[in-house]
Amino acid sequence: MIVLPALSTSRAVLVAIACSGLVIGGALWMASGETAAEWAWTVATLPVLAALAVEIVTALRRGEVGLDLVAALSMSAALAFGEPLAGNVVALMYAGGQLLESYAEGRARREMTTLLGRVARTAMLHDGETLREVPVVDLKPKDLILVRHGEVVPVDGSLVSEIAVLDQSSLTGESVPVEKFNSDEILSGSTNVGNAFDLKTERSATDSTYANIVRLVSQAQESKAPSVRMADRFAVWFLLLTLLIAGVAWWVSGDRVRALAVLVVATPCPLILALPVAIISGMSRAAKLGVLIKGGEALETLAKVKAAVLDKTGTLTYGQARIVDIRTVEGWREDELLRLAASLDQASSHVIAEALVEGAHRRNLVLSTPTGVREAAGTGVSGTVEGRRVVIGGSRYVRENSTRGDPYALRQGVADDAAVVAVAVDGAVAGIILLADRLRPDAPAMLQAFREIGIERVVLASGDRKDVVASIARQLGITEAHGELDPVHKVELVKREAERCPVMMLGDGVNDAPALATATVGVAMGARGRRHRRRARASCCWSTGSTISSAQSGWRIAREG
């Protein structure tokens, strides 16, 4: 259920009215007597009863019958039989339970809002010799647009400029920016982290990759039937039994208050009030452990999960590049090579540069201040460190900007998933630094915990290359792994698993959003900013009825020649 802010506000007002009625009525009963107090309790009960009546009529039109009918009968009978205090108490319990439920579920729209917030609204269109800002919906195939630094690519297209550096983490989940060259395809939803470039559009905004991802999420939500509380399944029979017992009590005793007592006792207070309180308590406890659960239904459904589909990047791995090896030519030490490279990279905001600086700090290396720094966006950096000319970047860039040595000669046996940073000092190649996204050390323990709590089947599904995914699966003992999956194929895989049993999807990145929304319970790995990733938190965000957020294989690693 998605609760709009206005609905939450109205329920808070009803709680305030019911609570005020009890307090004011109590004060009047002590000061003026019973008549004035009864008027106060009656006035406080009527707005809650009216709101409840509207909800009941709306539900009945949808063919739904819930236990809220018992609460409405209790309040109505209390007012009709001259027992407004009992009606006011039931009204407070009902309004309070509804407010707590709204609080527990009202954040479900936040992630979908974030997803839609990334959709570009305007684009800079080349119009002859000038640029004109136009709505994205007006773009047509073959239009030429300018994508500026920091902008999200609005539509799919092909690169007209020589080079572009893109952050595709929101699409593929991969943490390292990629280089694109002239005529390469560029997908909407990517962020330009390099210099501005020209793009020839190939699809309209409604047919582009990012629009399709948003559409998949919406379809996944709409395809799910609204959840029904277990108690509501027996609401009709419970209501008939309650009315029967109340009628018998009235008939046997001859006292209508006896019937009212049955109705008040039968009002499902534990379900109306205690259940939301229990759910919120559980969510609060989980939040202290770093898990944000958005909706009580996700918390309840987790106990039924028997299968898990896991994304790789940011879920089983860190989702960021770290130094895994340093190879040097004769005469160079690893720490000295890293120290000079990291000193120069202090002047760059590139993700790989930040990884080198962080790696140097981790080794307690003292960095110097670079001078005369020149950066070719996404390709490499050159400058002076301690009087020495240092060049860092992709192998091709460093080879073209050095006079001796070849960084490609050091790349024998380099893993396909590693990013290679070449370093030249004073015109001579000094070595290469290898970076890769490392497996989380707690990943095996997590999988073991899954098995211990009853998850019988684990499947690895990723947009990364098949060989990389297979390698991760072997390390973790996962028997079924799928690579090079786009959002559509991930959704299909999750649907197949859901046909067997309740399934949990763990993912990271916008490309996982449709699969997260399709799964019985979706777990989105959070706290993964592009540049500052310190700890990962799981957010049980997407579950049945809740809302939230095309990968390709073979992306070139940024700054790799």
Coordinates of C-alpha atoms in Angstrom, one line a residue:
M1 CA 0.0 0.0 0.0
I2 CA 1.2 3.5 -0.9
V3 CA 0.1 6.1 1.6
L4 CA 0.1 9.7 0.4
P5 CA 1.4 12.5 2.7
A6 CA -2.1 14.0 2.7
L7 CA -3.6 10.8 4.0
S8 CA -1.0 10.5 6.8
T9 CA -1.8 14.1 7.8
S10 CA -5.5 13.5 7.9
R11 CA -5.0 10.4 10.1
A12 CA -2.8 12.4 12.5
V13 CA -5.6 15.0 12.7
L14 CA -8.1 12.2 13.6
V15 CA -5.8 10.9 16.3
A16 CA -5.5 14.5 17.7
I17 CA -9.3 14.9 17.7
A18 CA -9.9 11.5 19.5
C19 CA -7.2 12.2 22.1
S20 CA -8.4 15.7 22.7
G21 CA -12.0 14.4 23.1
L22 CA -10.9 12.0 25.9
V23 CA -8.9 14.7 27.7
I24 CA -11.6 17.4 27.4
G25 CA -14.4 15.0 28.2
G26 CA -12.6 13.8 31.3
A27 CA -12.0 17.4 32.5
L28 CA -15.7 18.3 31.9
W29 CA -16.9 15.1 33.7
M30 CA -14.9 16.2 36.8
A31 CA -15.9 19.8 36.6
S32 CA -19.4 20.0 35.1
G33 CA -20.8 16.5 35.2
E34 CA -21.7 13.7 32.9
T35 CA -23.8 15.5 30.2
A36 CA -21.1 18.0 29.0
A37 CA -18.5 15.2 29.0
E38 CA -20.7 12.9 26.9
W39 CA -21.0 15.7 24.3
A40 CA -17.3 16.1 24.2
W41 CA -16.8 12.3 23.7
T42 CA -19.5 12.2 21.0
V43 CA -18.0 15.1 19.1
A44 CA -14.6 13.5 19.2
T45 CA -15.9 10.2 18.0
L46 CA -18.0 11.4 15.0
P47 CA -15.1 12.5 12.7
V48 CA -13.2 9.2 13.2
L49 CA -16.5 7.3 12.5
A50 CA -17.1 9.4 9.4
A51 CA -13.6 8.7 8.0
L52 CA -14.0 5.0 8.8
A53 CA -17.3 4.9 7.0
V54 CA -15.8 6.4 3.9
E55 CA -13.0 3.8 3.9
I56 CA -15.5 1.0 4.4
V57 CA -17.6 2.2 1.5
T58 CA -14.6 2.5 -0.7
A59 CA -13.4 -1.0 0.2
L60 CA -16.9 -2.5 -0.4
R61 CA -16.9 -1.0 -3.9
R62 CA -13.7 -2.9 -4.5
G63 CA -15.3 -6.1 -3.2
E64 CA -13.2 -6.1 0.0
V65 CA -14.6 -6.7 3.5
G66 CA -12.3 -6.0 6.5
L67 CA -12.4 -6.1 10.2
D68 CA -12.7 -2.3 10.3
L69 CA -16.5 -3.0 10.1
V70 CA -16.4 -4.2 13.7
A71 CA -14.8 -1.0 14.8
A72 CA -17.4 1.0 12.9
L73 CA -20.2 -1.0 14.5
S74 CA -18.7 -0.5 18.0
M75 CA -18.5 3.2 17.7
S76 CA -22.0 3.5 16.1
A77 CA -23.5 1.3 18.8
A78 CA -21.7 3.2 21.6
L79 CA -23.1 6.5 20.4
A80 CA -26.6 5.1 19.8
F81 CA -26.8 3.4 23.2
G82 CA -25.6 6.5 25.1
E83 CA -22.0 5.2 25.9
P84 CA -19.9 7.8 24.1
L85 CA -16.8 7.2 26.2
A86 CA -16.5 3.7 24.9
G87 CA -17.0 5.0 21.4
N88 CA -14.2 7.6 21.9
V89 CA -11.8 4.9 23.2
V90 CA -12.4 2.7 20.2
A91 CA -12.0 5.8 17.9
L92 CA -8.7 6.6 19.4
M93 CA -7.5 3.0 19.0
Y94 CA -8.6 2.9 15.4
A95 CA -7.2 6.3 14.4
G96 CA -3.9 5.5 16.3
G97 CA -3.5 2.2 14.5
Q98 CA -4.1 3.8 11.1
L99 CA -1.6 6.5 11.8
L100 CA 1.1 4.0 12.8
E101 CA 0.4 2.0 9.7
S102 CA 0.8 5.1 7.6
Y103 CA 4.0 5.9 9.3
A104 CA 5.3 2.4 8.7
E105 CA 4.4 2.3 5.0
G106 CA 4.4 6.0 4.0
R107 CA 8.0 6.0 2.8
A108 CA 7.4 3.6 -0.1
R109 CA 7.3 6.3 -2.7
R110 CA 10.7 7.8 -1.9
E111 CA 12.7 5.4 -4.0
M112 CA 10.5 5.8 -7.0
T113 CA 10.8 9.5 -6.7
T114 CA 14.6 9.2 -6.7
L115 CA 14.4 7.0 -9.7
L116 CA 12.2 9.4 -11.7
G117 CA 14.4 12.3 -10.5
R118 CA 17.3 11.1 -12.6
V119 CA 15.2 11.3 -15.8
A120 CA 16.5 14.3 -17.8
R121 CA 13.8 16.8 -18.7
T122 CA 15.6 19.0 -21.2
A123 CA 18.5 18.7 -23.7
M124 CA 20.8 21.1 -25.5
L125 CA 20.0 20.6 -29.2
H126 CA 22.3 21.7 -32.0
D127 CA 20.3 24.1 -34.2
G128 CA 22.6 25.1 -37.0
E129 CA 25.4 27.1 -35.5
T130 CA 23.6 27.6 -32.2
L131 CA 22.5 25.6 -29.2
R132 CA 18.8 25.5 -28.1
E133 CA 17.4 24.0 -24.9
V134 CA 14.4 21.8 -25.8
P135 CA 12.2 19.3 -23.8
V136 CA 13.6 15.8 -24.0
V137 CA 10.2 14.6 -25.3
D138 CA 10.7 16.7 -28.5
L139 CA 13.9 14.9 -29.5
K140 CA 13.8 12.7 -32.6
P141 CA 16.1 10.1 -33.9
K142 CA 19.2 11.6 -35.8
D143 CA 19.1 14.9 -33.7
L144 CA 22.5 16.2 -32.6
I145 CA 22.6 17.2 -28.9
L146 CA 25.3 18.4 -26.5
V147 CA 25.7 16.5 -23.2
R148 CA 27.5 18.7 -20.7
H149 CA 29.7 17.6 -17.8
G150 CA 27.6 16.3 -14.9
E151 CA 24.5 15.8 -17.0
V152 CA 22.5 12.6 -17.3
V153 CA 22.3 11.3 -20.9
P154 CA 18.7 12.0 -21.9
V155 CA 18.2 9.4 -24.7
D156 CA 20.1 6.5 -26.3
G157 CA 22.5 7.5 -29.1
S158 CA 25.9 7.2 -30.7
L159 CA 28.9 9.3 -29.8
V160 CA 29.9 11.9 -32.3
S161 CA 32.8 13.3 -30.4
E162 CA 36.2 11.5 -30.1
I163 CA 35.8 10.4 -26.5
A164 CA 33.4 10.4 -23.6
V165 CA 33.8 9.3 -20.0
L166 CA 30.6 8.0 -18.4
D167 CA 29.5 6.9 -15.0
Q168 CA 27.2 4.0 -15.8
S169 CA 26.8 2.7 -12.2
S170 CA 23.1 3.5 -12.2
L171 CA 22.6 1.2 -15.2
T172 CA 25.2 -1.6 -14.8
G173 CA 26.0 -1.4 -11.1
E174 CA 29.7 -1.2 -12.0
S175 CA 31.6 1.3 -10.0
V176 CA 34.3 2.3 -12.4
P177 CA 33.6 4.9 -15.1
V178 CA 34.0 3.8 -18.7
E179 CA 35.4 5.4 -21.8
K180 CA 33.4 5.6 -25.0
F181 CA 34.9 6.4 -28.4
N182 CA 33.5 7.8 -31.6
S183 CA 30.5 5.9 -32.9
D184 CA 30.1 3.9 -29.7
E185 CA 26.6 3.4 -28.3
I186 CA 25.7 5.5 -25.3
L187 CA 22.7 4.6 -23.1
S188 CA 20.4 7.1 -21.5
G189 CA 20.7 7.2 -17.7
S190 CA 24.5 7.4 -17.9
T191 CA 26.2 10.4 -16.2
N192 CA 28.8 12.4 -18.1
V193 CA 31.8 12.6 -15.7
G194 CA 34.3 13.9 -18.4
N195 CA 34.2 16.7 -20.9
A196 CA 31.1 17.7 -22.8
F197 CA 30.4 15.6 -25.9
D198 CA 28.1 15.5 -28.9
L199 CA 25.6 12.7 -29.2
K200 CA 23.5 11.7 -32.2
T201 CA 20.2 10.4 -30.9
E202 CA 19.0 7.0 -32.0
R203 CA 15.7 6.6 -30.1
S204 CA 13.1 8.9 -28.7
A205 CA 12.9 9.6 -25.0
T206 CA 10.0 7.1 -24.5
D207 CA 11.9 4.3 -26.2
S208 CA 15.3 4.8 -24.5
T209 CA 17.0 2.5 -22.0
Y210 CA 16.3 4.5 -18.9
A211 CA 12.7 5.1 -19.7
N212 CA 12.3 1.4 -20.3
I213 CA 13.8 0.7 -16.8
V214 CA 11.3 3.1 -15.2
R215 CA 8.5 1.4 -17.2
L216 CA 9.6 -2.0 -16.0
V217 CA 9.4 -0.9 -12.4
S218 CA 5.9 0.5 -12.8
Q219 CA 4.8 -2.7 -14.6
A220 CA 6.2 -4.9 -11.9
Q221 CA 4.3 -2.9 -9.3
E222 CA 1.0 -2.9 -11.2
S223 CA 1.2 -6.7 -11.8
K224 CA 1.0 -7.5 -8.1
A225 CA -2.3 -7.9 -6.4
P226 CA -2.7 -5.8 -3.3
S227 CA -1.8 -7.7 -0.1
V228 CA -4.6 -8.8 2.2
R229 CA -4.1 -9.1 5.9
M230 CA -4.7 -12.6 7.2
A231 CA -7.4 -11.4 9.5
D232 CA -9.3 -9.8 6.7
R233 CA -9.6 -13.1 5.0
F234 CA -12.0 -14.2 7.8
A235 CA -13.6 -10.8 8.3
V236 CA -17.0 -11.8 7.0
W237 CA -17.3 -14.8 9.2
F238 CA -15.9 -13.0 12.2
L239 CA -18.4 -10.1 11.6
L240 CA -21.3 -12.5 11.4
L241 CA -20.2 -14.4 14.5
T242 CA -19.8 -11.1 16.4
L243 CA -23.3 -9.9 15.5
L244 CA -24.7 -13.3 16.4
I245 CA -23.1 -13.3 19.9
A246 CA -24.1 -9.6 20.5
G247 CA -27.7 -10.4 19.5
V248 CA -27.8 -13.4 21.7
A249 CA -26.4 -11.4 24.7
W250 CA -29.0 -8.6 24.2
W251 CA -31.8 -11.1 23.8
V252 CA -30.9 -13.2 26.9
S253 CA -30.1 -10.3 29.2
G254 CA -32.6 -7.8 27.8
D255 CA -29.8 -5.1 28.2
R256 CA -28.5 -3.5 25.0
V257 CA -25.3 -2.5 26.8
R258 CA -24.5 -6.2 26.8
A259 CA -24.5 -6.2 23.0
L260 CA -22.3 -3.1 23.0
A261 CA -19.9 -4.8 25.3
V262 CA -19.6 -7.8 22.9
L263 CA -18.9 -5.4 20.0
V264 CA -16.3 -3.4 21.9
V265 CA -14.6 -6.6 23.1
A266 CA -14.7 -8.0 19.5
T267 CA -13.1 -4.9 18.0
P268 CA -9.8 -6.2 16.7
C269 CA -7.6 -3.9 18.9
P270 CA -4.5 -6.1 18.7
L271 CA -4.7 -6.0 14.9
I272 CA -5.7 -2.4 14.6
L273 CA -3.2 -1.1 17.2
A274 CA -0.8 -3.8 18.4
L275 CA 0.2 -5.1 14.9
P276 CA 1.4 -1.7 13.6
V277 CA 3.2 -1.1 16.9
A278 CA 5.0 -4.5 16.6
I279 CA 6.0 -3.9 13.0
I280 CA 7.4 -0.4 13.8
S281 CA 9.3 -1.8 16.8
G282 CA 10.8 -4.4 14.5
M283 CA 11.7 -1.8 11.9
S284 CA 13.3 0.4 14.5
R285 CA 15.3 -2.5 15.9
A286 CA 16.5 -3.3 12.3
A287 CA 17.4 0.4 11.7
K288 CA 19.8 0.3 14.6
L289 CA 21.5 -2.6 12.9
G290 CA 21.8 -0.6 9.7
V291 CA 18.8 -2.2 7.9
L292 CA 16.0 0.1 6.7
I293 CA 12.8 -1.7 6.2
K294 CA 10.3 0.3 4.2
G295 CA 6.9 -1.3 4.9
G296 CA 5.6 -3.8 7.4
E297 CA 4.7 -6.3 4.7
A298 CA 8.4 -6.7 3.7
L299 CA 9.2 -7.6 7.3
E300 CA 6.4 -10.2 7.5
T301 CA 7.2 -11.7 4.1
L302 CA 10.9 -12.2 4.8
A303 CA 10.1 -15.2 7.0
K304 CA 8.6 -17.0 4.0
V305 CA 11.5 -16.6 1.6
K306 CA 13.0 -19.8 0.4
A307 CA 15.2 -18.6 -2.5
A308 CA 17.6 -15.6 -3.0
V309 CA 18.7 -14.0 -6.3
L310 CA 21.9 -11.9 -5.8
D311 CA 23.4 -9.2 -7.9
K312 CA 27.2 -9.1 -7.8
T313 CA 28.5 -5.5 -7.8
G314 CA 27.9 -3.7 -4.5
T315 CA 26.2 -6.8 -3.0
L316 CA 28.8 -9.5 -3.0
T317 CA 31.6 -7.1 -3.9
Y318 CA 32.5 -3.7 -2.6
G319 CA 31.3 -1.9 -5.7
Q320 CA 34.5 0.2 -5.9
A321 CA 38.0 -0.3 -7.4
R322 CA 40.8 -1.1 -5.0
I323 CA 44.5 -1.8 -5.6
V324 CA 45.1 -5.5 -6.0
D325 CA 48.6 -5.6 -7.5
I326 CA 51.5 -3.3 -8.5
R327 CA 54.0 -4.4 -11.2
T328 CA 57.2 -2.5 -11.6
V329 CA 60.1 -2.5 -14.0
E330 CA 63.6 -3.1 -12.6
G331 CA 64.8 -0.5 -10.3
W332 CA 61.5 0.6 -8.9
R333 CA 59.8 -0.3 -5.6
E334 CA 56.0 -0.8 -5.4
D335 CA 55.5 1.8 -2.6
E336 CA 57.7 4.4 -4.4
L337 CA 55.8 4.0 -7.6
L338 CA 52.4 4.2 -5.9
R339 CA 53.6 7.3 -3.8
L340 CA 54.5 9.3 -7.0
A341 CA 51.3 8.2 -8.8
A342 CA 49.0 9.0 -5.9
S343 CA 50.8 12.3 -5.3
L344 CA 50.0 13.4 -8.8
D345 CA 46.4 12.0 -8.7
Q346 CA 45.6 14.2 -5.7
A347 CA 44.9 16.8 -8.4
S348 CA 42.3 14.6 -10.2
S349 CA 38.7 14.0 -9.2
H350 CA 38.6 10.7 -11.3
V351 CA 37.3 7.7 -9.4
I352 CA 40.5 5.7 -10.2
A353 CA 42.6 8.6 -8.9
E354 CA 40.7 8.6 -5.6
A355 CA 41.3 4.8 -5.4
L356 CA 45.1 5.3 -5.8
V357 CA 45.2 8.1 -3.2
E358 CA 43.2 6.0 -0.8
G359 CA 45.5 3.0 -1.4
A360 CA 48.5 5.1 -0.7
H361 CA 47.0 6.4 2.6
R362 CA 46.2 2.8 3.5
R363 CA 49.9 2.0 3.2
N364 CA 50.8 5.1 5.2
L365 CA 52.7 6.7 2.4
V366 CA 53.5 10.4 2.6
L367 CA 52.3 12.2 -0.5
S368 CA 53.8 15.3 -2.1
T369 CA 52.1 18.3 -3.7
P370 CA 52.0 18.1 -7.5
T371 CA 52.6 21.1 -9.8
G372 CA 52.0 21.8 -13.5
V373 CA 49.2 19.3 -13.6
R374 CA 47.4 18.7 -16.9
E375 CA 44.5 16.2 -17.2
A376 CA 43.1 14.6 -20.3
A377 CA 39.5 13.9 -19.1
G378 CA 39.1 10.2 -18.5
T379 CA 42.4 9.3 -20.2
G380 CA 45.3 10.3 -18.0
V381 CA 47.1 13.0 -16.0
S382 CA 50.6 14.5 -16.2
G383 CA 52.5 16.8 -13.9
T384 CA 55.6 17.3 -11.8
V385 CA 56.1 15.6 -8.4
E386 CA 59.3 16.4 -6.4
G387 CA 60.9 17.7 -9.6
R388 CA 60.2 14.5 -11.6
R389 CA 57.9 14.4 -14.6
V390 CA 55.1 11.9 -13.9
V391 CA 52.5 10.6 -16.3
I392 CA 49.6 8.4 -15.2
G393 CA 46.7 6.9 -17.2
G394 CA 45.7 4.2 -19.6
S395 CA 48.4 2.1 -21.2
R396 CA 47.9 3.7 -24.6
Y397 CA 48.0 7.2 -23.1
V398 CA 51.2 6.5 -21.1
R399 CA 52.9 4.8 -24.1
E400 CA 52.2 7.9 -26.3
N401 CA 53.5 10.2 -23.6
S402 CA 56.7 8.4 -22.7
T403 CA 60.0 7.7 -24.7
R404 CA 61.1 4.4 -23.2
G405 CA 59.3 1.2 -22.2
D406 CA 55.9 -0.2 -23.0
P407 CA 53.2 -0.7 -20.3
Y408 CA 51.6 -3.4 -22.4
A409 CA 54.6 -5.6 -21.7
L410 CA 53.7 -5.7 -18.0
R411 CA 50.1 -6.8 -18.6
Q412 CA 50.6 -10.5 -19.1
G413 CA 48.1 -12.6 -17.1
V414 CA 46.1 -9.5 -16.0
A415 CA 42.5 -10.5 -15.1
D416 CA 39.8 -9.3 -17.5
D417 CA 38.0 -7.5 -14.7
A418 CA 41.0 -5.5 -13.6
A419 CA 41.5 -1.8 -14.3
V420 CA 45.1 -1.0 -15.4
V421 CA 46.8 2.3 -14.6
A422 CA 50.2 2.8 -16.2
V423 CA 52.9 5.1 -14.7
A424 CA 55.8 6.7 -16.4
V425 CA 58.5 8.8 -14.7
D426 CA 60.8 11.1 -16.5
G427 CA 59.8 9.7 -19.8
A428 CA 60.3 6.0 -18.9
V429 CA 57.6 3.5 -18.1
A430 CA 58.0 2.6 -14.4
G431 CA 55.2 0.1 -13.9
I432 CA 51.5 -0.5 -13.8
I433 CA 48.9 -0.6 -10.9
L434 CA 46.0 -3.0 -11.1
L435 CA 42.7 -2.2 -9.5
A436 CA 39.6 -4.4 -9.2
D437 CA 36.3 -4.7 -7.3
R438 CA 37.1 -7.1 -4.5
L439 CA 34.8 -9.7 -3.0
R440 CA 33.4 -8.8 0.4
P441 CA 35.1 -10.9 3.1
D442 CA 31.7 -11.4 4.8
A443 CA 30.0 -12.7 1.7
P444 CA 30.6 -16.4 2.5
A445 CA 29.2 -15.9 6.0
M446 CA 26.2 -14.2 4.6
L447 CA 25.5 -17.1 2.3
Q448 CA 25.9 -19.5 5.2
A449 CA 23.5 -17.5 7.3
F450 CA 21.0 -17.7 4.4
R451 CA 21.2 -21.5 4.5
E452 CA 20.8 -21.6 8.3
I453 CA 17.6 -19.5 8.2
G454 CA 16.0 -21.8 5.6
I455 CA 16.9 -20.2 2.2
E456 CA 17.3 -23.3 0.1
R457 CA 18.4 -21.9 -3.3
V458 CA 20.8 -19.1 -4.1
V459 CA 21.3 -17.7 -7.7
L460 CA 23.8 -15.2 -8.8
A461 CA 22.6 -12.7 -11.5
S462 CA 24.7 -9.9 -12.8
G463 CA 25.1 -7.5 -15.7
D464 CA 28.8 -8.1 -15.6
R465 CA 30.6 -10.4 -18.0
K466 CA 29.9 -14.1 -17.7
D467 CA 33.5 -15.1 -16.9
V468 CA 33.7 -12.6 -14.0
V469 CA 30.3 -13.7 -12.7
A470 CA 31.4 -17.4 -12.9
S471 CA 34.6 -16.7 -11.1
I472 CA 32.7 -15.0 -8.2
A473 CA 30.3 -17.9 -8.1
R474 CA 33.1 -20.5 -7.8
Q475 CA 34.7 -18.6 -5.0
L476 CA 31.4 -18.6 -3.0
G477 CA 30.2 -22.1 -3.9
I478 CA 27.1 -20.8 -5.8
T479 CA 26.1 -23.5 -8.2
E480 CA 23.9 -21.3 -10.5
A481 CA 25.2 -18.0 -12.0
H482 CA 24.1 -15.9 -14.8
G483 CA 26.1 -13.0 -16.4
E484 CA 25.5 -10.3 -19.0
L485 CA 21.9 -9.8 -17.9
D486 CA 20.0 -6.7 -18.8
P487 CA 17.0 -5.5 -16.6
V488 CA 14.5 -7.4 -18.7
H489 CA 16.3 -10.7 -18.3
K490 CA 16.8 -10.2 -14.6
V491 CA 13.0 -9.7 -14.2
E492 CA 12.4 -12.9 -16.1
L493 CA 14.8 -14.8 -13.9
V494 CA 13.2 -13.5 -10.7
K495 CA 9.8 -14.4 -12.1
R496 CA 10.9 -18.0 -12.8
E497 CA 12.3 -18.3 -9.3
A498 CA 9.1 -16.8 -7.8
E499 CA 7.0 -19.5 -9.5
R500 CA 8.8 -22.1 -7.3
C501 CA 8.7 -20.3 -4.0
P502 CA 8.9 -16.8 -2.3
V503 CA 12.1 -15.2 -3.5
M504 CA 14.3 -12.4 -2.2
M505 CA 16.3 -10.2 -4.6
L506 CA 19.4 -8.4 -3.4
G507 CA 20.7 -5.8 -5.8
D508 CA 22.4 -2.5 -6.2
G509 CA 21.9 0.1 -9.0
V510 CA 18.9 1.3 -11.0
N511 CA 19.3 -1.7 -13.4
D512 CA 18.2 -3.9 -10.5
A513 CA 15.1 -1.9 -9.7
P514 CA 12.7 -3.8 -11.9
A515 CA 13.9 -7.1 -10.5
L516 CA 13.7 -5.8 -6.9
A517 CA 10.1 -4.7 -7.5
T518 CA 9.2 -8.1 -9.1
A519 CA 10.6 -10.2 -6.3
T520 CA 8.5 -11.2 -3.3
V521 CA 10.9 -9.1 -1.2
G522 CA 13.6 -6.8 -2.6
V523 CA 16.7 -5.8 -0.7
A524 CA 18.5 -2.8 -2.1
M525 CA 22.1 -2.3 -0.9
G526 CA 22.4 1.3 0.1
A527 CA 25.0 3.9 1.2
R528 CA 26.9 3.4 -2.0
G529 CA 27.7 6.9 -3.2
R530 CA 29.7 7.2 -6.4
R531 CA 32.8 8.5 -4.6
H532 CA 32.3 7.9 -0.9
R533 CA 31.4 4.4 0.0
R534 CA 32.2 3.6 3.5
R535 CA 29.7 1.0 4.7
A536 CA 26.9 -1.0 3.0
R537 CA 23.4 -1.1 4.4
A538 CA 20.6 -3.3 3.2
S539 CA 17.2 -1.7 2.7
C540 CA 14.3 -4.1 2.5
C541 CA 12.5 -1.6 0.3
W542 CA 10.5 -3.4 -2.3
S543 CA 7.9 -5.9 -1.4
T544 CA 4.6 -7.0 -2.7
G545 CA 2.5 -3.9 -3.4
S546 CA 5.3 -1.4 -2.6
T547 CA 7.0 0.9 -4.9
I548 CA 10.5 2.0 -5.8
S549 CA 14.2 1.6 -9.1
S550 CA 20.5 -2.1 -20.2
A551 CA 23.4 -3.6 -18.8
Q552 CA 25.8 -4.7 -21.5
S553 CA 28.8 -6.9 -21.3
G554 CA 32.3 -5.9 -22.2
W555 CA 32.4 -2.3 -21.0
R556 CA 35.9 -0.9 -21.2
I557 CA 37.4 0.0 -17.9
A558 CA 38.0 3.8 -17.5
R559 CA 41.5 4.9 -18.1
E560 CA 42.5 1.6 -19.6
G561 CA 44.1 1.9 -23.0

